[in-house]
Each structure stands twice: as structure tokens, then as C-alpha cells.
Amino acid sequence: MLVASVVLGLQTTLFNDLRPFGVMAQVMVLFAACAGVIYGAEIGAVAGLIVGLMYDCVLTTPLGLASLVLGATALVAGAFPYFVRESSWWNKAIAVAVASAFGEILFPVAQALVGLGGWVQWRVIGVALIVALLNLFLAPLLMPVVRWTLKESLVG
Amino acid sequence: MSAISARRKRAIALLSLTSIILVTLDLQGSGSASVLRGTFGVFFRPIEGVTRVITRPVSNAWHGITHYNAVTKENDLLREKIAQQEGAAVAAAASVRLSQELLALNGLPTLAGINSVSAQVIGDSPSNYSQSVEINQGSDSGIKVGMPVMNAAGLVGKITKVFPRRSIVMLITDPEYALSVKVINNPEAASPIGDPEASASTSSTTTTTTTIPKPQATSNIPGFTPGTTTMPLTTVNVTVNVPSLTPTLTVPANGALPVRETGILEGRGSSRVPIVRFIDSAQRFGTILPGAPIVTSGGSLSLAPPDIVVGTVSKVTDRLGTAGPILEINLVADLTNLSFVRILLYQPITEQVKP
């Protein structure tokens, strides 16, 4: 929880200010995707749901929506270990990037499903691609943190 | 191992169910969601504050690298604009003062009569799919949900969530934002009402003769006759213009009467400009031209008072039938660079609670 709070703090301050190409890097999505890629679907989903609930508390969207989205993102990312047994760090980074793009597209769709329409636009694809690219570079930095955090809590 | 897996699956199901229940409760406007957010805020704000202090140099370095040229160019442009506007601002301020005095004399509401609270923008929404900012004033300063938020240029948005010492402002560009506005059309575009053939203003000239008494000097005082009530008459020709009685109303083609029509302003996200819909395509309103100003319409049901400047028409898309045109709006407030805002402590009559 404490590590996730620090990551959330980075999301609301540093990454909120730095917006390359007008798009914010989504480190909370990155955290969930990393959890899924490293520890599989089950642990990933639990981590994604908890991290998402924390993210919900600082968003203006309905409480619980980001939790479901990040849970689903981690679940999708958790499919990676089933397909690649001997994975290298760059394999995992690519998988995290793909899962991040999925999560970023899923968010406006989820908003539309609960009645907050207007965000499902073609722009979403561009945003998802940029988020995927940013998370591709950030994943190698965050993966050791996620590995250590979840080893101490959920896995251990 | 299977026992651990089953436990994890139960945890996933429980967390998912909790999330779904929370979404439902929040959409229903339950207070429990606000309580949860507030409680989390108490724990999270110090962490966020420390992170902000630590990461500020990185943010500043990033902005220095990426925005240096743009800021220099913008500064030059702004200096030029300030020089142009200084003179106009004095005249405009005088006009606004006169207008407010006139409105006050007639008992009509003015923006000057509404109390306001100034606030600093302390954060943007940490999401790519929400157009909102956080300000450092809340219910302790009298702010309530729905109150309009402005900056020096014009309307910025409205308050959507209030905490004791902070509030969330939904920006005009958010797809959830909608507001009743009026378009003040260019007078040139206005067209006359009534019979087009008889629309030209007609008048007739009548000459009448009025007799004005001529004073008779019968005393020492020139022009004054003691005890005299009648005065000798002098004939003067006076020309009086009497308008014709043709039953037509003429809106002057180049006159100073702006024509107004109301519509609904809707945000469309950060990448697209807001639009105004439901404009009546009445003949009286004429053709809407780009550049026509848009202000809030006010009214007993509107959350904003009348005559807050919103923007100008940038593009007009005509539609067939009675649907009326769709207007794209250039907002006067720069929503990408908000620092200080003003919250009007205004509530429509329908929202005010009687003591």
C-alpha cells in the first residue's frame, strides 16, 4: 500500500506535469500491468484491483471504475507468463506496453458503460499508443519495484 | 497450492464486487464515496505533498527543455497584446461600469453584485479522460456544488465536488459539461420582420404653423407688460416629422441592436472545441457569423448568472430543416494554463434554500 501510494504520488505530481505529446504517462496502469506480467493473472488482478481503488480516490470518475479497469488490465497482462516461459526483460517490457494500451482503451469504454459518454473518440487510440510507448521505457524501471513489493506482500 | 489459488480467486471476486458496488453507490450520489475519498485524502495528501516537493526540480527542468521557445514567443506576443489592449481596456471598463449602473438602476442582476472567492489551481486531473482541475478553496469559503468558476478572461467551468478546503472544477471542455448560453449575433446579419416590401422605414413631413406671442414693450422692463395676459402673435414655421402608421417593425440593418438567441453549450473533450446546439434558426436571428460573442444566458434554472463571457463563434455548421446550426466555440479562457480562478458564490433562485 505504501509503495502504491508513492507511485500514486508520482502519478498526481510528476507525471501529471510531464505530458509528452499532450498525453500523461499512466504509472498506475503500468504498476498493474507489471504485476500481471511478473506474477501472473491472479496476483496481478488482486494488485490491479487494490491499486485501482487507490487511484479511484483521486479521480473524478465514479469510485471503483479504475479499480475494475486496472484489475482487467492486470488480468490481461497475466496471460503473458502462459505464452512465454523463459522471458527476458525486454519481452516483459513489450508485454507491459501492450497491456497498458489495452487498459488505456478500456478506461473510456468503461466510462461510457456507466453513462459517462463522450470520451470514446479516435483520439483514444493515439493516447493508448503514446501511453504504451512511455510505459515501454518506464517498465524496466518499475518492474524491480513491483517484484519486490508483491514478493513482500501478496506472494509471500 | 490450490488452497492459495482459491483464496486469491475469492479475493479477486470480493474486490471486483466491492468495485461494482462502489461504482453503483457513487453514480447514485451516495455520501459513502465522498467519505472514502476524504479519508483516503487525509492519508494520501502528505505523501503527495512530499512527492511534489521532491519532483518539482524534475518538472521544472522538463518544462525548461520542452517549452522554452514557446514561452519566449508567447511572451513577445503577450507584450504586444497588452500594449494593444491597454487603451481598449479603459474604454471597456467605463462601458461595463455604465452598463452595470443601468442594470442596477433597473433592478436587474449584475455580476458586480455577486460575491466571489479567489482560488489557486493546485492540480489537474491525473487522467487522460477527465477535464477537471483542483482548487485550494472549499466549503469553508462558502463554495457549493454547481457554482460557476471564471478567470480574468471568462468562464472556466463549474464546481462539481466540494471538500472543506479544496474543490474540484469541471472544465467547459469536459463532455459532461452543459450550460445554457446566448449568442449575440452581429447586427449586420439581422433581418427585418414583417412585410419585406414594406420593411423600409417611411416617414412623412408635415408643416404646421404655430403662433408665438410677440412681447409688447409697455413698461421700463423690456418684453414685459404689466396686467397683460395676451401677447401679440408672431408666426413661426416649425417642421415636424410624423412617422407613417404602416404596421411594420424594422430592426435597423446597421443599427446598434444586437439580436440574441439561446442555445446549449456542450464540451467535447480536450482535443475538440465545445459546441453550441439548439440554436433556433429563426429568420429574425439572421445568419450567424464567426466572431459573434457567446455569453451565459442566466435564468432561474441556470447554474451561472447572465452575461459571463464564454467565447466567440469560430465555425458555423448549418443543418437541414429546423435543427438549427451547430456553432463551434473559441473559448476566451485559456484552460491549458490556469493559475488563479474566481468562484462566483451564485446559486439560481431554484437552488437557494430559504431560512
Short mmCIF file of C-alpha atoms in Angstrom, two decimals:
data_model
loop_
_atom_site.label_atom_id
_atom_site.label_comp_id
_atom_site.label_asym_id
_atom_site.label_seq_id
_atom_site.Cartn_x
_atom_site.Cartn_y
_atom_site.Cartn_z
CA MET A 1 0.00 0.00 0.00
CA LEU A 2 2.81 2.37 0.91
CA VAL A 3 4.73 1.74 -2.32
CA ALA A 4 1.50 2.09 -4.31
CA SER A 5 0.87 5.41 -2.51
CA VAL A 6 4.29 6.69 -3.56
CA VAL A 7 3.61 5.60 -7.16
CA LEU A 8 0.22 7.35 -6.96
CA GLY A 9 2.01 10.43 -5.64
CA LEU A 10 4.28 10.34 -8.68
CA GLN A 11 1.22 9.96 -10.90
CA THR A 12 -0.54 13.02 -9.46
CA THR A 13 2.55 15.24 -9.40
CA LEU A 14 5.47 14.45 -11.71
CA PHE A 15 3.65 12.53 -14.45
CA ASN A 16 0.73 14.94 -14.24
CA ASP A 17 3.12 17.77 -15.16
CA LEU A 18 5.16 15.96 -17.79
CA ARG A 19 2.84 15.32 -20.66
CA PRO A 20 4.83 14.32 -23.73
CA PHE A 21 2.69 14.87 -26.86
CA GLY A 22 -0.08 16.10 -24.55
CA VAL A 23 -0.57 12.64 -23.00
CA MET A 24 0.07 11.68 -19.41
CA ALA A 25 2.13 8.58 -18.66
CA GLN A 26 -0.03 6.16 -16.67
CA VAL A 27 2.17 4.69 -13.97
CA MET A 28 -0.77 3.20 -12.10
CA VAL A 29 -1.69 1.23 -15.23
CA LEU A 30 1.99 0.37 -15.52
CA PHE A 31 2.06 -0.92 -11.94
CA ALA A 32 -0.93 -3.20 -12.57
CA ALA A 33 0.47 -4.45 -15.89
CA CYS A 34 3.87 -5.15 -14.32
CA ALA A 35 2.20 -7.14 -11.54
CA GLY A 36 0.35 -9.22 -14.11
CA VAL A 37 3.37 -9.84 -16.31
CA ILE A 38 5.67 -10.79 -13.42
CA TYR A 39 3.35 -12.80 -11.16
CA GLY A 40 0.53 -13.97 -13.44
CA ALA A 41 -3.17 -13.26 -13.72
CA GLU A 42 -4.32 -13.98 -10.15
CA ILE A 43 -1.80 -11.93 -8.20
CA GLY A 44 -1.87 -9.31 -10.94
CA ALA A 45 -5.65 -8.96 -10.73
CA VAL A 46 -5.59 -8.59 -6.93
CA ALA A 47 -2.82 -5.98 -7.17
CA GLY A 48 -4.61 -4.19 -10.03
CA LEU A 49 -7.90 -4.04 -8.14
CA ILE A 50 -6.24 -2.64 -4.99
CA VAL A 51 -4.06 -0.14 -6.86
CA GLY A 52 -7.06 0.87 -8.97
CA LEU A 53 -9.15 1.53 -5.87
CA MET A 54 -6.44 3.87 -4.60
CA TYR A 55 -6.32 5.58 -8.00
CA ASP A 56 -10.10 5.96 -7.87
CA CYS A 57 -9.81 8.05 -4.72
CA VAL A 58 -8.00 10.84 -6.61
CA LEU A 59 -10.05 10.67 -9.82
CA THR A 60 -13.36 12.36 -10.52
CA THR A 61 -14.80 9.30 -12.26
CA PRO A 62 -17.10 7.02 -10.22
CA LEU A 63 -15.32 5.26 -7.37
CA GLY A 64 -14.47 1.66 -8.33
CA LEU A 65 -14.25 2.20 -12.08
CA ALA A 66 -10.45 2.49 -12.26
CA SER A 67 -10.24 -0.49 -9.92
CA LEU A 68 -12.16 -2.68 -12.38
CA VAL A 69 -10.15 -1.34 -15.33
CA LEU A 70 -6.76 -1.90 -13.70
CA GLY A 71 -7.89 -5.34 -12.49
CA ALA A 72 -8.82 -6.27 -16.05
CA THR A 73 -5.53 -4.81 -17.36
CA ALA A 74 -3.51 -6.89 -14.92
CA LEU A 75 -5.58 -9.97 -15.80
CA VAL A 76 -4.76 -9.48 -19.50
CA ALA A 77 -1.09 -8.85 -18.68
CA GLY A 78 -1.17 -12.02 -16.58
CA ALA A 79 -1.65 -14.09 -19.73
CA PHE A 80 1.97 -13.32 -20.68
CA PRO A 81 3.66 -15.98 -18.45
CA TYR A 82 1.44 -18.67 -20.04
CA PHE A 83 2.76 -17.87 -23.50
CA VAL A 84 6.43 -17.12 -22.77
CA ARG A 85 8.18 -19.45 -20.32
CA GLU A 86 11.76 -18.12 -20.45
CA SER A 87 11.13 -14.42 -20.77
CA SER A 88 13.76 -11.71 -20.90
CA TRP A 89 13.35 -8.18 -19.51
CA TRP A 90 12.54 -6.67 -22.92
CA ASN A 91 9.90 -9.35 -23.59
CA LYS A 92 8.21 -8.35 -20.38
CA ALA A 93 8.51 -4.63 -21.21
CA ILE A 94 6.75 -5.21 -24.53
CA ALA A 95 4.01 -7.22 -22.81
CA VAL A 96 3.57 -4.43 -20.25
CA ALA A 97 3.30 -1.87 -23.06
CA VAL A 98 0.62 -3.91 -24.86
CA ALA A 99 -1.34 -4.41 -21.63
CA SER A 100 -1.04 -0.67 -20.87
CA ALA A 101 -2.50 0.20 -24.27
CA PHE A 102 -5.37 -2.22 -23.58
CA GLY A 103 -6.02 -0.61 -20.18
CA GLU A 104 -5.91 2.88 -21.63
CA ILE A 105 -8.51 1.98 -24.27
CA LEU A 106 -10.62 0.15 -21.70
CA PHE A 107 -10.90 3.21 -19.44
CA PRO A 108 -13.07 5.43 -21.72
CA VAL A 109 -15.08 2.35 -22.73
CA ALA A 110 -15.81 1.66 -19.04
CA GLN A 111 -16.76 5.31 -18.58
CA ALA A 112 -19.19 5.03 -21.48
CA LEU A 113 -20.65 1.84 -19.98
CA VAL A 114 -21.61 3.64 -16.76
CA GLY A 115 -23.10 6.54 -18.67
CA LEU A 116 -20.19 8.99 -18.84
CA GLY A 117 -20.16 9.20 -22.61
CA GLY A 118 -18.15 11.46 -24.85
CA TRP A 119 -14.67 10.04 -24.33
CA VAL A 120 -14.85 7.20 -26.86
CA GLN A 121 -13.17 9.05 -29.71
CA TRP A 122 -10.49 8.26 -32.28
CA ARG A 123 -8.08 10.18 -30.05
CA VAL A 124 -8.19 7.26 -27.59
CA ILE A 125 -6.13 5.13 -29.98
CA GLY A 126 -3.43 7.80 -30.20
CA VAL A 127 -3.42 8.19 -26.42
CA ALA A 128 -3.14 4.41 -25.95
CA LEU A 129 -0.19 4.20 -28.36
CA ILE A 130 1.69 7.01 -26.62
CA VAL A 131 0.97 5.53 -23.16
CA ALA A 132 2.21 2.16 -24.44
CA LEU A 133 5.41 3.77 -25.75
CA LEU A 134 6.04 5.64 -22.49
CA ASN A 135 5.34 2.54 -20.40
CA LEU A 136 7.67 0.53 -22.62
CA PHE A 137 10.53 2.73 -21.41
CA LEU A 138 9.30 3.02 -17.81
CA ALA A 139 8.59 -0.71 -17.36
CA PRO A 140 12.25 -1.77 -16.79
CA LEU A 141 12.45 0.83 -14.01
CA LEU A 142 9.24 -0.15 -12.24
CA MET A 143 9.40 -3.94 -12.64
CA PRO A 144 12.04 -4.48 -9.90
CA VAL A 145 9.96 -2.28 -7.56
CA VAL A 146 6.78 -4.26 -8.29
CA ARG A 147 8.63 -7.56 -7.93
CA TRP A 148 9.98 -6.58 -4.52
CA THR A 149 6.68 -5.06 -3.31
CA LEU A 150 4.48 -8.00 -4.20
CA LYS A 151 7.01 -10.57 -3.05
CA GLU A 152 6.83 -8.99 0.38
CA SER A 153 3.04 -8.81 0.47
CA LEU A 154 0.79 -10.80 -1.88
CA VAL A 155 3.15 -13.59 -2.92
CA GLY A 156 4.93 -14.01 0.37
CA MET B 1 -1.13 -24.50 -3.73
CA SER B 2 -4.75 -24.96 -4.83
CA ALA B 3 -5.88 -23.54 -1.48
CA ILE B 4 -3.81 -20.41 -2.12
CA SER B 5 -5.24 -20.14 -5.63
CA ALA B 6 -8.80 -20.49 -4.30
CA ARG B 7 -8.10 -17.81 -1.71
CA ARG B 8 -6.79 -15.47 -4.39
CA LYS B 9 -9.83 -16.14 -6.58
CA ARG B 10 -12.08 -15.29 -3.63
CA ALA B 11 -10.11 -12.09 -3.11
CA ILE B 12 -10.49 -11.17 -6.80
CA ALA B 13 -14.24 -11.84 -6.66
CA LEU B 14 -14.61 -9.85 -3.45
CA LEU B 15 -12.62 -6.88 -4.74
CA SER B 16 -14.48 -6.88 -8.09
CA LEU B 17 -17.82 -7.00 -6.29
CA THR B 18 -16.72 -4.16 -3.99
CA SER B 19 -15.72 -2.08 -7.01
CA ILE B 20 -19.06 -2.69 -8.74
CA ILE B 21 -20.96 -1.75 -5.57
CA LEU B 22 -18.84 1.40 -5.19
CA VAL B 23 -19.49 2.41 -8.82
CA THR B 24 -23.23 1.96 -8.24
CA LEU B 25 -23.19 3.89 -4.97
CA ASP B 26 -21.15 6.75 -6.45
CA LEU B 27 -23.39 7.03 -9.50
CA GLN B 28 -26.41 7.20 -7.18
CA GLY B 29 -24.76 10.13 -5.36
CA SER B 30 -24.17 8.25 -2.12
CA GLY B 31 -22.19 10.08 0.52
CA SER B 32 -20.11 6.99 1.33
CA ALA B 33 -17.97 7.54 -1.79
CA SER B 34 -17.12 11.07 -0.64
CA VAL B 35 -16.33 9.80 2.85
CA LEU B 36 -13.98 7.17 1.41
CA ARG B 37 -12.27 9.75 -0.83
CA GLY B 38 -11.94 12.20 2.06
CA THR B 39 -10.46 9.54 4.36
CA PHE B 40 -8.00 8.45 1.70
CA GLY B 41 -7.14 12.11 1.09
CA VAL B 42 -6.15 12.58 4.74
CA PHE B 43 -3.68 9.73 4.39
CA PHE B 44 -2.53 10.49 0.85
CA ARG B 45 -2.13 14.32 0.83
CA PRO B 46 1.07 14.36 2.92
CA ILE B 47 2.65 11.73 0.63
CA GLU B 48 1.59 13.74 -2.41
CA GLY B 49 2.99 16.94 -0.88
CA VAL B 50 6.36 15.38 -0.21
CA THR B 51 6.46 13.83 -3.70
CA ARG B 52 5.60 17.20 -5.23
CA VAL B 53 8.46 18.91 -3.42
CA ILE B 54 10.94 16.19 -4.41
CA THR B 55 9.88 16.00 -8.07
CA ARG B 56 9.45 19.74 -8.68
CA PRO B 57 13.03 20.24 -9.95
CA VAL B 58 12.50 17.45 -12.48
CA SER B 59 9.23 19.03 -13.66
CA ASN B 60 10.85 22.44 -13.91
CA ALA B 61 13.79 21.03 -15.89
CA TRP B 62 11.37 19.26 -18.23
CA HIS B 63 9.32 22.41 -18.79
CA GLY B 64 12.53 24.38 -19.32
CA ILE B 65 13.69 21.97 -22.01
CA THR B 66 10.41 21.45 -23.82
CA HIS B 67 8.69 24.83 -23.52
CA TYR B 68 11.50 27.39 -23.61
CA ASN B 69 10.99 28.52 -27.21
CA ALA B 70 7.23 28.54 -26.91
CA VAL B 71 7.35 30.62 -23.71
CA THR B 72 9.72 33.17 -25.27
CA LYS B 73 7.49 33.50 -28.32
CA GLU B 74 4.40 33.72 -26.14
CA ASN B 75 5.98 36.44 -24.01
CA ASP B 76 6.65 38.57 -27.09
CA LEU B 77 3.12 38.08 -28.32
CA LEU B 78 1.65 38.88 -24.92
CA ARG B 79 3.67 42.10 -24.61
CA GLU B 80 2.31 43.20 -27.97
CA LYS B 81 -1.22 42.23 -26.98
CA ILE B 82 -1.00 44.10 -23.67
CA ALA B 83 0.08 47.24 -25.49
CA GLN B 84 -2.89 46.93 -27.84
CA GLN B 85 -5.39 46.22 -25.12
CA GLU B 86 -4.39 48.80 -22.55
CA GLY B 87 -6.28 51.57 -24.29
CA ALA B 88 -9.25 49.44 -25.14
CA ALA B 89 -9.48 48.15 -21.57
CA VAL B 90 -10.02 51.64 -20.15
CA ALA B 91 -12.87 52.30 -22.55
CA ALA B 92 -14.32 48.85 -21.93
CA ALA B 93 -14.15 49.31 -18.15
CA ALA B 94 -16.08 52.56 -18.48
CA SER B 95 -18.70 50.85 -20.63
CA VAL B 96 -19.03 47.96 -18.21
CA ARG B 97 -19.45 50.38 -15.30
CA LEU B 98 -22.16 52.28 -17.18
CA SER B 99 -23.88 49.04 -18.11
CA GLN B 100 -23.81 47.81 -14.52
CA GLU B 101 -25.19 51.12 -13.26
CA LEU B 102 -28.01 50.93 -15.78
CA LEU B 103 -28.79 47.34 -14.85
CA ALA B 104 -28.70 48.20 -11.15
CA LEU B 105 -30.99 51.20 -11.73
CA ASN B 106 -33.49 48.92 -13.41
CA GLY B 107 -33.26 46.31 -10.67
CA LEU B 108 -31.61 43.73 -12.92
CA PRO B 109 -28.92 41.35 -11.63
CA THR B 110 -25.29 42.15 -12.44
CA LEU B 111 -22.06 40.25 -11.94
CA ALA B 112 -20.77 43.09 -9.76
CA GLY B 113 -23.43 42.32 -7.19
CA ILE B 114 -22.38 38.69 -6.75
CA ASN B 115 -19.82 37.80 -4.09
CA SER B 116 -16.85 35.78 -5.22
CA VAL B 117 -13.92 33.82 -3.83
CA SER B 118 -10.48 33.71 -5.43
CA ALA B 119 -8.66 30.40 -5.52
CA GLN B 120 -5.43 28.93 -6.79
CA VAL B 121 -5.36 25.93 -9.09
CA ILE B 122 -3.36 23.27 -7.25
CA GLY B 123 -3.64 20.32 -9.61
CA ASP B 124 -5.02 18.84 -12.80
CA SER B 125 -6.94 15.62 -13.07
CA PRO B 126 -4.45 12.72 -13.11
CA SER B 127 -6.18 11.08 -16.05
CA ASN B 128 -6.30 11.41 -19.82
CA TYR B 129 -10.09 11.08 -19.77
CA SER B 130 -11.25 13.81 -17.44
CA GLN B 131 -11.22 17.58 -17.82
CA SER B 132 -11.08 18.93 -14.31
CA VAL B 133 -8.78 20.88 -12.00
CA GLU B 134 -8.46 21.09 -8.26
CA ILE B 135 -8.53 24.42 -6.40
CA ASN B 136 -7.47 25.32 -2.88
CA GLN B 137 -10.82 26.68 -1.61
CA GLY B 138 -13.77 24.64 -0.45
CA SER B 139 -16.93 24.65 1.59
CA ASP B 140 -15.18 26.62 4.36
CA SER B 141 -15.18 29.61 1.95
CA GLY B 142 -18.84 29.19 1.07
CA ILE B 143 -18.31 27.24 -2.14
CA LYS B 144 -21.07 24.85 -3.15
CA VAL B 145 -21.51 22.33 -5.95
CA GLY B 146 -22.63 23.95 -9.21
CA MET B 147 -21.15 27.40 -8.66
CA PRO B 148 -19.59 28.95 -11.78
CA VAL B 149 -15.81 29.37 -11.99
CA MET B 150 -14.16 32.13 -14.02
CA ASN B 151 -10.73 33.53 -14.63
CA ALA B 152 -9.84 37.02 -15.80
CA ALA B 153 -10.86 36.19 -19.36
CA GLY B 154 -14.18 34.44 -18.87
CA LEU B 155 -15.99 31.27 -17.86
CA VAL B 156 -13.80 28.29 -16.98
CA GLY B 157 -16.20 25.68 -15.61
CA LYS B 158 -18.26 24.75 -12.58
CA ILE B 159 -17.72 23.22 -9.17
CA THR B 160 -18.53 19.51 -9.13
CA LYS B 161 -17.11 18.32 -5.82
CA VAL B 162 -16.53 20.28 -2.62
CA PHE B 163 -14.37 19.38 0.35
CA PRO B 164 -13.75 21.67 3.34
CA ARG B 165 -10.56 23.23 1.93
CA ARG B 166 -10.48 22.19 -1.71
CA SER B 167 -12.85 21.70 -4.62
CA ILE B 168 -12.93 20.03 -7.99
CA VAL B 169 -13.79 22.18 -11.01
CA MET B 170 -15.19 20.54 -14.14
CA LEU B 171 -13.88 22.48 -17.14
CA ILE B 172 -16.08 23.65 -20.01
CA THR B 173 -14.35 21.17 -22.33
CA ASP B 174 -15.47 18.11 -20.34
CA PRO B 175 -18.05 16.06 -22.29
CA GLU B 176 -20.25 16.03 -19.18
CA TYR B 177 -20.43 19.86 -19.15
CA ALA B 178 -23.52 21.61 -20.48
CA LEU B 179 -24.73 25.16 -19.96
CA SER B 180 -27.38 27.46 -21.33
CA VAL B 181 -25.78 30.29 -23.31
CA LYS B 182 -26.87 33.05 -25.64
CA VAL B 183 -25.31 34.03 -28.92
CA ILE B 184 -25.22 37.74 -29.62
CA ASN B 185 -25.36 37.92 -33.36
CA ASN B 186 -23.75 40.59 -35.46
CA PRO B 187 -26.22 43.40 -36.13
CA GLU B 188 -25.31 43.30 -39.84
CA ALA B 189 -26.75 39.83 -40.07
CA ALA B 190 -30.13 40.81 -38.62
CA SER B 191 -33.04 40.93 -40.99
CA PRO B 192 -36.32 42.87 -40.76
CA ILE B 193 -39.61 41.46 -39.57
CA GLY B 194 -42.88 41.88 -41.36
CA ASP B 195 -43.65 42.53 -44.99
CA PRO B 196 -40.33 42.73 -46.81
CA GLU B 197 -41.75 45.21 -49.29
CA ALA B 198 -42.97 47.46 -46.56
CA SER B 199 -39.93 46.99 -44.39
CA ALA B 200 -38.21 50.16 -45.41
CA SER B 201 -38.69 52.83 -42.80
CA THR B 202 -41.06 55.51 -44.11
CA SER B 203 -41.89 58.92 -42.77
CA SER B 204 -43.84 61.92 -43.91
CA THR B 205 -43.09 65.57 -43.38
CA THR B 206 -45.87 67.84 -42.16
CA THR B 207 -45.55 71.56 -41.84
CA THR B 208 -47.65 73.17 -39.13
CA THR B 209 -47.91 76.75 -38.13
CA THR B 210 -47.61 77.69 -34.51
CA THR B 211 -48.18 81.21 -33.25
CA ILE B 212 -45.90 82.56 -30.60
CA PRO B 213 -46.89 85.82 -28.92
CA LYS B 214 -44.63 88.78 -29.52
CA PRO B 215 -43.94 90.88 -26.39
CA GLN B 216 -45.03 94.47 -26.38
CA ALA B 217 -42.83 96.99 -24.61
CA THR B 218 -45.22 98.99 -22.45
CA SER B 219 -43.07 99.34 -19.35
CA ASN B 220 -39.49 100.02 -18.41
CA ILE B 221 -38.80 96.32 -18.39
CA PRO B 222 -38.19 95.22 -21.94
CA GLY B 223 -40.64 92.50 -23.08
CA PHE B 224 -42.85 92.76 -20.01
CA THR B 225 -46.37 94.31 -19.96
CA PRO B 226 -47.90 94.68 -16.51
CA GLY B 227 -51.50 93.40 -16.27
CA THR B 228 -51.41 91.91 -19.74
CA THR B 229 -52.17 88.22 -20.25
CA THR B 230 -52.39 88.24 -24.01
CA MET B 231 -49.42 88.88 -26.21
CA PRO B 232 -49.25 89.86 -29.84
CA LEU B 233 -48.62 86.94 -32.21
CA THR B 234 -45.64 86.20 -34.38
CA THR B 235 -45.80 83.44 -36.99
CA VAL B 236 -43.02 80.83 -36.94
CA ASN B 237 -42.77 77.87 -39.27
CA VAL B 238 -41.91 74.57 -37.43
CA THR B 239 -41.24 71.34 -39.31
CA VAL B 240 -42.27 68.14 -37.51
CA ASN B 241 -41.57 64.61 -38.76
CA VAL B 242 -44.55 62.30 -38.21
CA PRO B 243 -43.86 58.61 -38.85
CA SER B 244 -46.25 56.75 -41.09
CA LEU B 245 -48.75 54.39 -39.46
CA THR B 246 -47.73 51.33 -41.52
CA PRO B 247 -47.77 48.33 -39.06
CA THR B 248 -44.16 47.20 -39.56
CA LEU B 249 -41.32 46.80 -37.11
CA THR B 250 -37.88 47.44 -38.51
CA VAL B 251 -34.66 46.14 -36.99
CA PRO B 252 -32.09 48.57 -38.25
CA ALA B 253 -29.78 46.98 -40.80
CA ASN B 254 -26.74 48.75 -39.42
CA GLY B 255 -28.19 49.69 -36.09
CA ALA B 256 -26.88 49.03 -32.63
CA LEU B 257 -29.45 46.43 -31.66
CA PRO B 258 -27.74 43.07 -31.29
CA VAL B 259 -30.01 40.05 -31.77
CA ARG B 260 -29.80 37.31 -29.14
CA GLU B 261 -30.67 33.65 -29.27
CA THR B 262 -30.15 30.95 -26.66
CA GLY B 263 -28.63 27.50 -27.06
CA ILE B 264 -26.84 24.81 -25.07
CA LEU B 265 -23.06 24.75 -24.82
CA GLU B 266 -21.52 21.27 -24.61
CA GLY B 267 -17.93 20.22 -24.01
CA ARG B 268 -16.36 17.59 -26.24
CA GLY B 269 -13.09 16.67 -24.60
CA SER B 270 -9.66 18.25 -24.57
CA SER B 271 -8.89 17.70 -28.26
CA ARG B 272 -12.10 19.25 -29.62
CA VAL B 273 -13.62 22.67 -29.11
CA PRO B 274 -17.02 22.99 -27.37
CA ILE B 275 -20.15 23.45 -29.44
CA VAL B 276 -23.44 25.26 -29.06
CA ARG B 277 -26.58 23.41 -30.16
CA PHE B 278 -30.32 24.02 -30.23
CA ILE B 279 -29.95 27.49 -31.71
CA ASP B 280 -33.26 28.49 -33.21
CA SER B 281 -32.91 29.01 -36.94
CA ALA B 282 -35.42 31.88 -36.85
CA GLN B 283 -35.47 34.42 -39.64
CA ARG B 284 -35.14 37.26 -37.13
CA PHE B 285 -31.82 35.93 -35.90
CA GLY B 286 -30.28 36.08 -39.33
CA THR B 287 -27.07 34.37 -40.37
CA ILE B 288 -24.62 33.71 -37.54
CA LEU B 289 -21.16 34.86 -38.48
CA PRO B 290 -17.86 33.69 -36.98
CA GLY B 291 -16.75 36.08 -34.27
CA ALA B 292 -20.19 36.52 -32.69
CA PRO B 293 -19.77 36.62 -28.89
CA ILE B 294 -21.26 33.97 -26.64
CA VAL B 295 -22.25 34.71 -23.05
CA THR B 296 -24.13 32.81 -20.37
CA SER B 297 -27.88 33.22 -20.56
CA GLY B 298 -28.69 33.04 -16.85
CA GLY B 299 -32.22 32.31 -15.73
CA SER B 300 -33.84 30.64 -12.74
CA LEU B 301 -32.64 27.16 -13.73
CA SER B 302 -29.18 28.03 -14.99
CA LEU B 303 -26.23 27.47 -12.65
CA ALA B 304 -24.45 30.57 -13.99
CA PRO B 305 -25.64 34.19 -13.82
CA PRO B 306 -26.27 36.03 -17.09
CA ASP B 307 -23.61 37.72 -19.19
CA ILE B 308 -20.43 35.88 -18.25
CA VAL B 309 -18.28 35.86 -21.38
CA VAL B 310 -17.70 32.33 -22.69
CA GLY B 311 -16.13 32.78 -26.12
CA THR B 312 -16.75 33.57 -29.75
CA VAL B 313 -18.14 31.57 -32.64
CA SER B 314 -15.32 30.06 -34.68
CA LYS B 315 -17.27 27.92 -37.14
CA VAL B 316 -20.90 27.56 -38.12
CA THR B 317 -22.18 24.22 -39.41
CA ASP B 318 -25.64 24.55 -40.91
CA ARG B 319 -28.09 21.68 -40.68
CA LEU B 320 -31.17 20.92 -42.70
CA GLY B 321 -34.70 21.57 -41.51
CA THR B 322 -35.45 23.10 -38.15
CA ALA B 323 -32.47 21.53 -36.38
CA GLY B 324 -30.62 24.82 -36.40
CA PRO B 325 -26.90 25.31 -36.85
CA ILE B 326 -24.10 23.89 -34.70
CA LEU B 327 -21.61 26.51 -33.57
CA GLU B 328 -18.01 25.72 -32.70
CA ILE B 329 -16.65 27.95 -29.97
CA ASN B 330 -13.30 29.60 -29.37
CA LEU B 331 -13.13 29.90 -25.60
CA VAL B 332 -11.78 33.17 -24.24
CA ALA B 333 -10.28 31.46 -21.17
CA ASP B 334 -7.06 29.52 -21.76
CA LEU B 335 -7.84 26.26 -19.98
CA THR B 336 -4.39 24.81 -20.54
CA ASN B 337 -2.71 27.37 -18.33
CA LEU B 338 -4.94 28.07 -15.34
CA SER B 339 -3.30 29.54 -12.25
CA PHE B 340 -5.90 31.60 -10.40
CA VAL B 341 -9.66 31.44 -10.72
CA ARG B 342 -12.65 33.21 -9.22
CA ILE B 343 -15.67 31.31 -7.96
CA LEU B 344 -18.91 33.26 -8.07
CA LEU B 345 -20.92 32.47 -4.95
CA TYR B 346 -24.03 32.33 -7.08
CA GLN B 347 -26.93 29.96 -6.88
CA PRO B 348 -30.04 30.21 -9.00
CA ILE B 349 -33.29 31.01 -7.23
CA THR B 350 -34.47 27.43 -7.62
CA GLU B 351 -31.39 26.15 -5.73
CA GLN B 352 -31.46 28.64 -2.87
CA VAL B 353 -32.56 27.26 0.48
CA LYS B 354 -34.94 29.54 2.34
CA PRO B 355 -34.03 30.07 6.02
#
